[in-house]
mmCIF file with all atom_site columns, C-alpha atoms in Angstrom:
data_model
loop_
_atom_site.group_PDB
_atom_site.id
_atom_site.type_symbol
_atom_site.label_atom_id
_atom_site.label_alt_id
_atom_site.label_comp_id
_atom_site.label_asym_id
_atom_site.label_entity_id
_atom_site.label_seq_id
_atom_site.pdbx_PDB_ins_code
_atom_site.Cartn_x
_atom_site.Cartn_y
_atom_site.Cartn_z
_atom_site.occupancy
_atom_site.B_iso_or_equiv
_atom_site.pdbx_formal_charge
_atom_site.auth_seq_id
_atom_site.auth_comp_id
_atom_site.auth_asym_id
_atom_site.auth_atom_id
_atom_site.pdbx_PDB_model_num
ATOM 1   C CA . UNK A 1 1   ? -44.273 70.742 138.364 1.00 80.00 ? 1   UNK A CA 1
ATOM 2   C CA . UNK A 1 2   ? -45.290 69.679 141.144 1.00 86.00 ? 2   UNK A CA 1
ATOM 3   C CA . UNK A 1 3   ? -48.862 67.971 141.249 1.00 89.00 ? 3   UNK A CA 1
ATOM 4   C CA . UNK A 1 4   ? -50.592 65.709 143.357 1.00 90.00 ? 4   UNK A CA 1
ATOM 5   C CA . UNK A 1 5   ? -51.669 62.993 140.579 1.00 91.00 ? 5   UNK A CA 1
ATOM 6   C CA . UNK A 1 6   ? -54.092 60.940 143.242 1.00 89.00 ? 6   UNK A CA 1
ATOM 7   C CA . UNK A 1 7   ? -56.291 64.106 142.957 1.00 87.00 ? 7   UNK A CA 1
ATOM 8   C CA . UNK A 1 8   ? -56.203 64.062 138.962 1.00 84.00 ? 8   UNK A CA 1
ATOM 9   C CA . UNK A 1 9   ? -55.331 60.445 137.547 1.00 87.00 ? 9   UNK A CA 1
ATOM 10  C CA . UNK A 1 10  ? -52.987 57.812 138.528 1.00 92.00 ? 10  UNK A CA 1
ATOM 11  C CA . UNK A 1 11  ? -51.532 57.408 135.023 1.00 93.00 ? 11  UNK A CA 1
ATOM 12  C CA . UNK A 1 12  ? -48.449 57.924 133.899 1.00 93.00 ? 12  UNK A CA 1
ATOM 13  C CA . UNK A 1 13  ? -48.546 58.230 130.171 1.00 93.00 ? 13  UNK A CA 1
ATOM 14  C CA . UNK A 1 14  ? -51.929 59.987 130.332 1.00 94.00 ? 14  UNK A CA 1
ATOM 15  C CA . UNK A 1 15  ? -49.379 62.805 132.852 1.00 94.00 ? 15  UNK A CA 1
ATOM 16  C CA . UNK A 1 16  ? -46.816 62.550 130.601 1.00 95.00 ? 16  UNK A CA 1
ATOM 17  C CA . UNK A 1 17  ? -49.222 62.862 127.708 1.00 95.00 ? 17  UNK A CA 1
ATOM 18  C CA . UNK A 1 18  ? -50.636 66.147 129.569 1.00 95.00 ? 18  UNK A CA 1
ATOM 19  C CA . UNK A 1 19  ? -47.104 67.474 130.051 1.00 96.00 ? 19  UNK A CA 1
ATOM 20  C CA . UNK A 1 20  ? -47.029 67.674 126.459 1.00 97.00 ? 20  UNK A CA 1
ATOM 21  C CA . UNK A 1 21  ? -49.885 69.226 125.575 1.00 97.00 ? 21  UNK A CA 1
ATOM 22  C CA . UNK A 1 22  ? -49.432 72.010 128.262 1.00 97.00 ? 22  UNK A CA 1
ATOM 23  C CA . UNK A 1 23  ? -45.928 72.749 125.912 1.00 98.00 ? 23  UNK A CA 1
ATOM 24  C CA . UNK A 1 24  ? -47.492 72.748 122.663 1.00 98.00 ? 24  UNK A CA 1
ATOM 25  C CA . UNK A 1 25  ? -50.422 75.166 123.948 1.00 98.00 ? 25  UNK A CA 1
ATOM 26  C CA . UNK A 1 26  ? -47.730 77.470 125.209 1.00 98.00 ? 26  UNK A CA 1
ATOM 27  C CA . UNK A 1 27  ? -45.997 77.202 122.087 1.00 98.00 ? 27  UNK A CA 1
ATOM 28  C CA . UNK A 1 28  ? -48.981 77.690 120.795 1.00 98.00 ? 28  UNK A CA 1
ATOM 29  C CA . UNK A 1 29  ? -49.128 81.472 122.047 1.00 97.00 ? 29  UNK A CA 1
ATOM 30  C CA . UNK A 1 30  ? -46.154 82.352 120.042 1.00 97.00 ? 30  UNK A CA 1
ATOM 31  C CA . UNK A 1 31  ? -47.462 80.722 116.888 1.00 97.00 ? 31  UNK A CA 1
ATOM 32  C CA . UNK A 1 32  ? -44.838 77.914 117.299 1.00 98.00 ? 32  UNK A CA 1
ATOM 33  C CA . UNK A 1 33  ? -46.889 74.650 116.168 1.00 98.00 ? 33  UNK A CA 1
ATOM 34  C CA . UNK A 1 34  ? -45.498 71.956 118.943 1.00 98.00 ? 34  UNK A CA 1
ATOM 35  C CA . UNK A 1 35  ? -46.481 68.569 117.772 1.00 97.00 ? 35  UNK A CA 1
ATOM 36  C CA . UNK A 1 36  ? -46.583 65.165 120.062 1.00 95.00 ? 36  UNK A CA 1
ATOM 37  C CA . UNK A 1 37  ? -45.293 61.572 118.930 1.00 92.00 ? 37  UNK A CA 1
ATOM 38  C CA . UNK A 1 38  ? -46.051 58.295 119.753 1.00 88.00 ? 38  UNK A CA 1
ATOM 39  C CA . UNK A 1 39  ? -42.855 56.758 119.673 1.00 86.00 ? 39  UNK A CA 1
ATOM 40  C CA . UNK A 1 40  ? -40.740 59.899 120.744 1.00 88.00 ? 40  UNK A CA 1
ATOM 41  C CA . UNK A 1 41  ? -41.184 61.889 124.738 1.00 90.00 ? 41  UNK A CA 1
ATOM 42  C CA . UNK A 1 42  ? -41.234 65.533 124.133 1.00 93.00 ? 42  UNK A CA 1
ATOM 43  C CA . UNK A 1 43  ? -42.484 68.138 122.038 1.00 97.00 ? 43  UNK A CA 1
ATOM 44  C CA . UNK A 1 44  ? -41.098 68.433 118.264 1.00 96.00 ? 44  UNK A CA 1
ATOM 45  C CA . UNK A 1 45  ? -41.299 70.970 115.589 1.00 97.00 ? 45  UNK A CA 1
ATOM 46  C CA . UNK A 1 46  ? -41.478 70.488 112.091 1.00 96.00 ? 46  UNK A CA 1
ATOM 47  C CA . UNK A 1 47  ? -38.650 72.239 110.119 1.00 94.00 ? 47  UNK A CA 1
ATOM 48  C CA . UNK A 1 48  ? -39.575 72.679 106.502 1.00 92.00 ? 48  UNK A CA 1
ATOM 49  C CA . UNK A 1 49  ? -36.636 75.294 106.190 1.00 91.00 ? 49  UNK A CA 1
ATOM 50  C CA . UNK A 1 50  ? -34.237 71.924 106.457 1.00 91.00 ? 50  UNK A CA 1
ATOM 51  C CA . UNK A 1 51  ? -33.711 68.728 104.010 1.00 92.00 ? 51  UNK A CA 1
ATOM 52  C CA . UNK A 1 52  ? -35.978 66.028 104.281 1.00 92.00 ? 52  UNK A CA 1
ATOM 53  C CA . UNK A 1 53  ? -35.186 62.723 106.199 1.00 89.00 ? 53  UNK A CA 1
ATOM 54  C CA . UNK A 1 54  ? -33.836 59.830 103.731 1.00 91.00 ? 54  UNK A CA 1
ATOM 55  C CA . UNK A 1 55  ? -37.309 58.339 103.895 1.00 92.00 ? 55  UNK A CA 1
ATOM 56  C CA . UNK A 1 56  ? -39.051 61.515 103.051 1.00 93.00 ? 56  UNK A CA 1
ATOM 57  C CA . UNK A 1 57  ? -40.508 62.611 105.779 1.00 91.00 ? 57  UNK A CA 1
ATOM 58  C CA . UNK A 1 58  ? -39.631 66.130 106.928 1.00 93.00 ? 58  UNK A CA 1
ATOM 59  C CA . UNK A 1 59  ? -37.256 67.004 109.505 1.00 92.00 ? 59  UNK A CA 1
ATOM 60  C CA . UNK A 1 60  ? -38.022 67.738 113.173 1.00 94.00 ? 60  UNK A CA 1
ATOM 61  C CA . UNK A 1 61  ? -36.137 69.090 116.405 1.00 93.00 ? 61  UNK A CA 1
ATOM 62  C CA . UNK A 1 62  ? -36.788 68.240 119.549 1.00 94.00 ? 62  UNK A CA 1
ATOM 63  C CA . UNK A 1 63  ? -38.291 71.716 121.441 1.00 96.00 ? 63  UNK A CA 1
ATOM 64  C CA . UNK A 1 64  ? -39.041 70.234 124.489 1.00 96.00 ? 64  UNK A CA 1
ATOM 65  C CA . UNK A 1 65  ? -37.875 67.799 126.898 1.00 94.00 ? 65  UNK A CA 1
ATOM 66  C CA . UNK A 1 66  ? -40.140 66.122 129.645 1.00 94.00 ? 66  UNK A CA 1
ATOM 67  C CA . UNK A 1 67  ? -38.630 64.349 133.015 1.00 93.00 ? 67  UNK A CA 1
ATOM 68  C CA . UNK A 1 68  ? -40.400 63.640 135.897 1.00 93.00 ? 68  UNK A CA 1
ATOM 69  C CA . UNK A 1 69  ? -40.402 61.226 139.100 1.00 93.00 ? 69  UNK A CA 1
ATOM 70  C CA . UNK A 1 70  ? -43.135 60.208 140.965 1.00 94.00 ? 70  UNK A CA 1
ATOM 71  C CA . UNK A 1 71  ? -43.370 59.525 144.889 1.00 94.00 ? 71  UNK A CA 1
ATOM 72  C CA . UNK A 1 72  ? -46.317 58.362 146.077 1.00 94.00 ? 72  UNK A CA 1
ATOM 73  C CA . UNK A 1 73  ? -47.969 59.885 142.925 1.00 93.00 ? 73  UNK A CA 1
ATOM 74  C CA . UNK A 1 74  ? -46.690 63.318 143.224 1.00 93.00 ? 74  UNK A CA 1
ATOM 75  C CA . UNK A 1 75  ? -44.686 64.618 140.792 1.00 93.00 ? 75  UNK A CA 1
ATOM 76  C CA . UNK A 1 76  ? -41.156 65.893 140.887 1.00 87.00 ? 76  UNK A CA 1
ATOM 77  C CA . UNK A 1 77  ? -39.058 67.418 138.252 1.00 83.00 ? 77  UNK A CA 1
ATOM 78  C CA . UNK A 1 78  ? -40.942 68.285 134.675 1.00 87.00 ? 78  UNK A CA 1
ATOM 79  C CA . UNK A 1 79  ? -40.528 70.117 131.361 1.00 95.00 ? 79  UNK A CA 1
ATOM 80  C CA . UNK A 1 80  ? -37.503 71.622 129.728 1.00 94.00 ? 80  UNK A CA 1
ATOM 81  C CA . UNK A 1 81  ? -38.358 74.060 127.056 1.00 96.00 ? 81  UNK A CA 1
ATOM 82  C CA . UNK A 1 82  ? -35.124 75.399 125.143 1.00 95.00 ? 82  UNK A CA 1
ATOM 83  C CA . UNK A 1 83  ? -35.330 79.228 124.841 1.00 94.00 ? 83  UNK A CA 1
ATOM 84  C CA . UNK A 1 84  ? -32.015 79.960 124.133 1.00 90.00 ? 84  UNK A CA 1
ATOM 85  C CA . UNK A 1 85  ? -29.797 77.406 125.159 1.00 87.00 ? 85  UNK A CA 1
ATOM 86  C CA . UNK A 1 86  ? -26.398 77.160 123.120 1.00 86.00 ? 86  UNK A CA 1
ATOM 87  C CA . UNK A 1 87  ? -27.196 74.370 120.483 1.00 88.00 ? 87  UNK A CA 1
ATOM 88  C CA . UNK A 1 88  ? -23.685 73.397 119.561 1.00 87.00 ? 88  UNK A CA 1
ATOM 89  C CA . UNK A 1 89  ? -23.830 71.539 122.981 1.00 85.00 ? 89  UNK A CA 1
ATOM 90  C CA . UNK A 1 90  ? -26.148 69.118 121.538 1.00 82.00 ? 90  UNK A CA 1
ATOM 91  C CA . UNK A 1 91  ? -23.877 68.232 118.381 1.00 80.00 ? 91  UNK A CA 1
ATOM 92  C CA . UNK A 1 92  ? -22.154 65.464 120.294 1.00 77.00 ? 92  UNK A CA 1
ATOM 93  C CA . UNK A 1 93  ? -25.200 63.997 121.986 1.00 76.00 ? 93  UNK A CA 1
ATOM 94  C CA . UNK A 1 94  ? -28.006 61.971 120.915 1.00 72.00 ? 94  UNK A CA 1
ATOM 95  C CA . UNK A 1 95  ? -30.747 63.523 122.857 1.00 67.00 ? 95  UNK A CA 1
ATOM 96  C CA . UNK A 1 96  ? -32.905 60.906 124.493 1.00 68.00 ? 96  UNK A CA 1
ATOM 97  C CA . UNK A 1 97  ? -31.770 58.256 121.825 1.00 72.00 ? 97  UNK A CA 1
ATOM 98  C CA . UNK A 1 98  ? -33.443 59.988 118.786 1.00 72.00 ? 98  UNK A CA 1
ATOM 99  C CA . UNK A 1 99  ? -31.044 59.996 116.179 1.00 73.00 ? 99  UNK A CA 1
ATOM 100 C CA . UNK A 1 100 ? -32.617 61.134 112.986 1.00 77.00 ? 100 UNK A CA 1
ATOM 101 C CA . UNK A 1 101 ? -33.738 64.792 114.567 1.00 84.00 ? 101 UNK A CA 1
ATOM 102 C CA . UNK A 1 102 ? -32.193 67.518 116.060 1.00 86.00 ? 102 UNK A CA 1
ATOM 103 C CA . UNK A 1 103 ? -32.550 70.337 118.894 1.00 91.00 ? 103 UNK A CA 1
ATOM 104 C CA . UNK A 1 104 ? -33.631 73.638 118.387 1.00 93.00 ? 104 UNK A CA 1
ATOM 105 C CA . UNK A 1 105 ? -34.824 76.629 120.443 1.00 94.00 ? 105 UNK A CA 1
ATOM 106 C CA . UNK A 1 106 ? -37.713 79.487 120.362 1.00 96.00 ? 106 UNK A CA 1
ATOM 107 C CA . UNK A 1 107 ? -34.823 81.450 119.553 1.00 95.00 ? 107 UNK A CA 1
ATOM 108 C CA . UNK A 1 108 ? -33.625 79.354 116.829 1.00 94.00 ? 108 UNK A CA 1
ATOM 109 C CA . UNK A 1 109 ? -37.178 79.556 115.390 1.00 96.00 ? 109 UNK A CA 1
ATOM 110 C CA . UNK A 1 110 ? -36.740 83.372 115.106 1.00 95.00 ? 110 UNK A CA 1
ATOM 111 C CA . UNK A 1 111 ? -38.408 84.266 118.088 1.00 95.00 ? 111 UNK A CA 1
ATOM 112 C CA . UNK A 1 112 ? -36.409 86.554 120.707 1.00 92.00 ? 112 UNK A CA 1
ATOM 113 C CA . UNK A 1 113 ? -38.031 85.587 123.830 1.00 92.00 ? 113 UNK A CA 1
ATOM 114 C CA . UNK A 1 114 ? -37.269 85.839 127.487 1.00 92.00 ? 114 UNK A CA 1
ATOM 115 C CA . UNK A 1 115 ? -37.773 83.528 130.435 1.00 93.00 ? 115 UNK A CA 1
ATOM 116 C CA . UNK A 1 116 ? -40.412 85.907 131.557 1.00 95.00 ? 116 UNK A CA 1
ATOM 117 C CA . UNK A 1 117 ? -42.283 85.653 128.374 1.00 95.00 ? 117 UNK A CA 1
ATOM 118 C CA . UNK A 1 118 ? -42.420 82.015 128.635 1.00 96.00 ? 118 UNK A CA 1
ATOM 119 C CA . UNK A 1 119 ? -43.519 81.636 132.602 1.00 95.00 ? 119 UNK A CA 1
ATOM 120 C CA . UNK A 1 120 ? -46.115 84.098 131.390 1.00 95.00 ? 120 UNK A CA 1
ATOM 121 C CA . UNK A 1 121 ? -47.507 81.746 128.746 1.00 96.00 ? 121 UNK A CA 1
ATOM 122 C CA . UNK A 1 122 ? -46.582 78.501 130.647 1.00 95.00 ? 122 UNK A CA 1
ATOM 123 C CA . UNK A 1 123 ? -49.283 79.935 133.233 1.00 94.00 ? 123 UNK A CA 1
ATOM 124 C CA . UNK A 1 124 ? -51.848 81.135 130.624 1.00 93.00 ? 124 UNK A CA 1
ATOM 125 C CA . UNK A 1 125 ? -51.834 77.690 129.694 1.00 96.00 ? 125 UNK A CA 1
ATOM 126 C CA . UNK A 1 126 ? -51.444 75.674 132.688 1.00 94.00 ? 126 UNK A CA 1
ATOM 127 C CA . UNK A 1 127 ? -55.460 75.182 133.756 1.00 91.00 ? 127 UNK A CA 1
ATOM 128 C CA . UNK A 1 128 ? -56.135 74.635 130.083 1.00 92.00 ? 128 UNK A CA 1
ATOM 129 C CA . UNK A 1 129 ? -54.771 71.207 130.798 1.00 93.00 ? 129 UNK A CA 1
ATOM 130 C CA . UNK A 1 130 ? -54.169 70.756 134.735 1.00 90.00 ? 130 UNK A CA 1
ATOM 131 C CA . UNK A 1 131 ? -57.179 72.729 135.960 1.00 85.00 ? 131 UNK A CA 1
ATOM 132 C CA . UNK A 1 132 ? -57.029 75.273 138.609 1.00 80.00 ? 132 UNK A CA 1
ATOM 133 C CA . UNK A 1 133 ? -53.693 75.750 140.214 1.00 74.00 ? 133 UNK A CA 1
ATOM 134 C CA . UNK A 1 134 ? -53.704 75.304 143.830 1.00 71.00 ? 134 UNK A CA 1
ATOM 135 C CA . UNK A 1 135 ? -50.848 75.711 146.112 1.00 66.00 ? 135 UNK A CA 1
ATOM 136 C CA . UNK A 1 136 ? -50.111 73.704 148.582 1.00 60.00 ? 136 UNK A CA 1
ATOM 137 C CA . UNK A 1 137 ? -48.948 75.021 152.114 1.00 61.00 ? 137 UNK A CA 1
ATOM 138 C CA . UNK A 1 138 ? -45.186 74.894 153.239 1.00 58.00 ? 138 UNK A CA 1
ATOM 139 C CA . UNK A 1 139 ? -44.230 73.139 156.276 1.00 53.00 ? 139 UNK A CA 1
ATOM 140 C CA . UNK A 1 140 ? -43.121 76.207 157.316 1.00 42.00 ? 140 UNK A CA 1
ATOM 141 C CA . UNK A 1 141 ? -46.347 78.238 157.110 1.00 47.00 ? 141 UNK A CA 1
ATOM 142 C CA . UNK A 1 142 ? -47.964 75.035 158.979 1.00 50.00 ? 142 UNK A CA 1
ATOM 143 C CA . UNK A 1 143 ? -45.876 75.341 161.940 1.00 50.00 ? 143 UNK A CA 1
ATOM 144 C CA . UNK A 1 144 ? -46.237 78.648 162.521 1.00 48.00 ? 144 UNK A CA 1
ATOM 145 C CA . UNK A 1 145 ? -50.375 78.725 161.864 1.00 49.00 ? 145 UNK A CA 1
#
């Protein structure tokens, strides 16, 4: 995701929250309830099919990660929604330092989606959070024009 935050709002936390909201809106298109957590970046799904945690809270898995870089208030990188990764790859690591929760994917939740399906939902949900998308001219196009 490459956005000029000077045109929107120069607030990193608000931008991360907006990315999370975009993911939540995208997941809703597939009847998946994604949730934001104040103490954890990313988007989470409650797993009632799994045992509760020792403190009694419901099991949750991370379904989407966020990693951004800003340069002069222009964002680089962005989001990763787990569509169909090999979840065994996460068994030996602690994603984002969160030990009590696992990782899931859309396929793991029983939704055999493709990247094309997800791309359409992302495009559809984008304007609800960020407003109309505008393309910036590519350097080569500027030189040719």
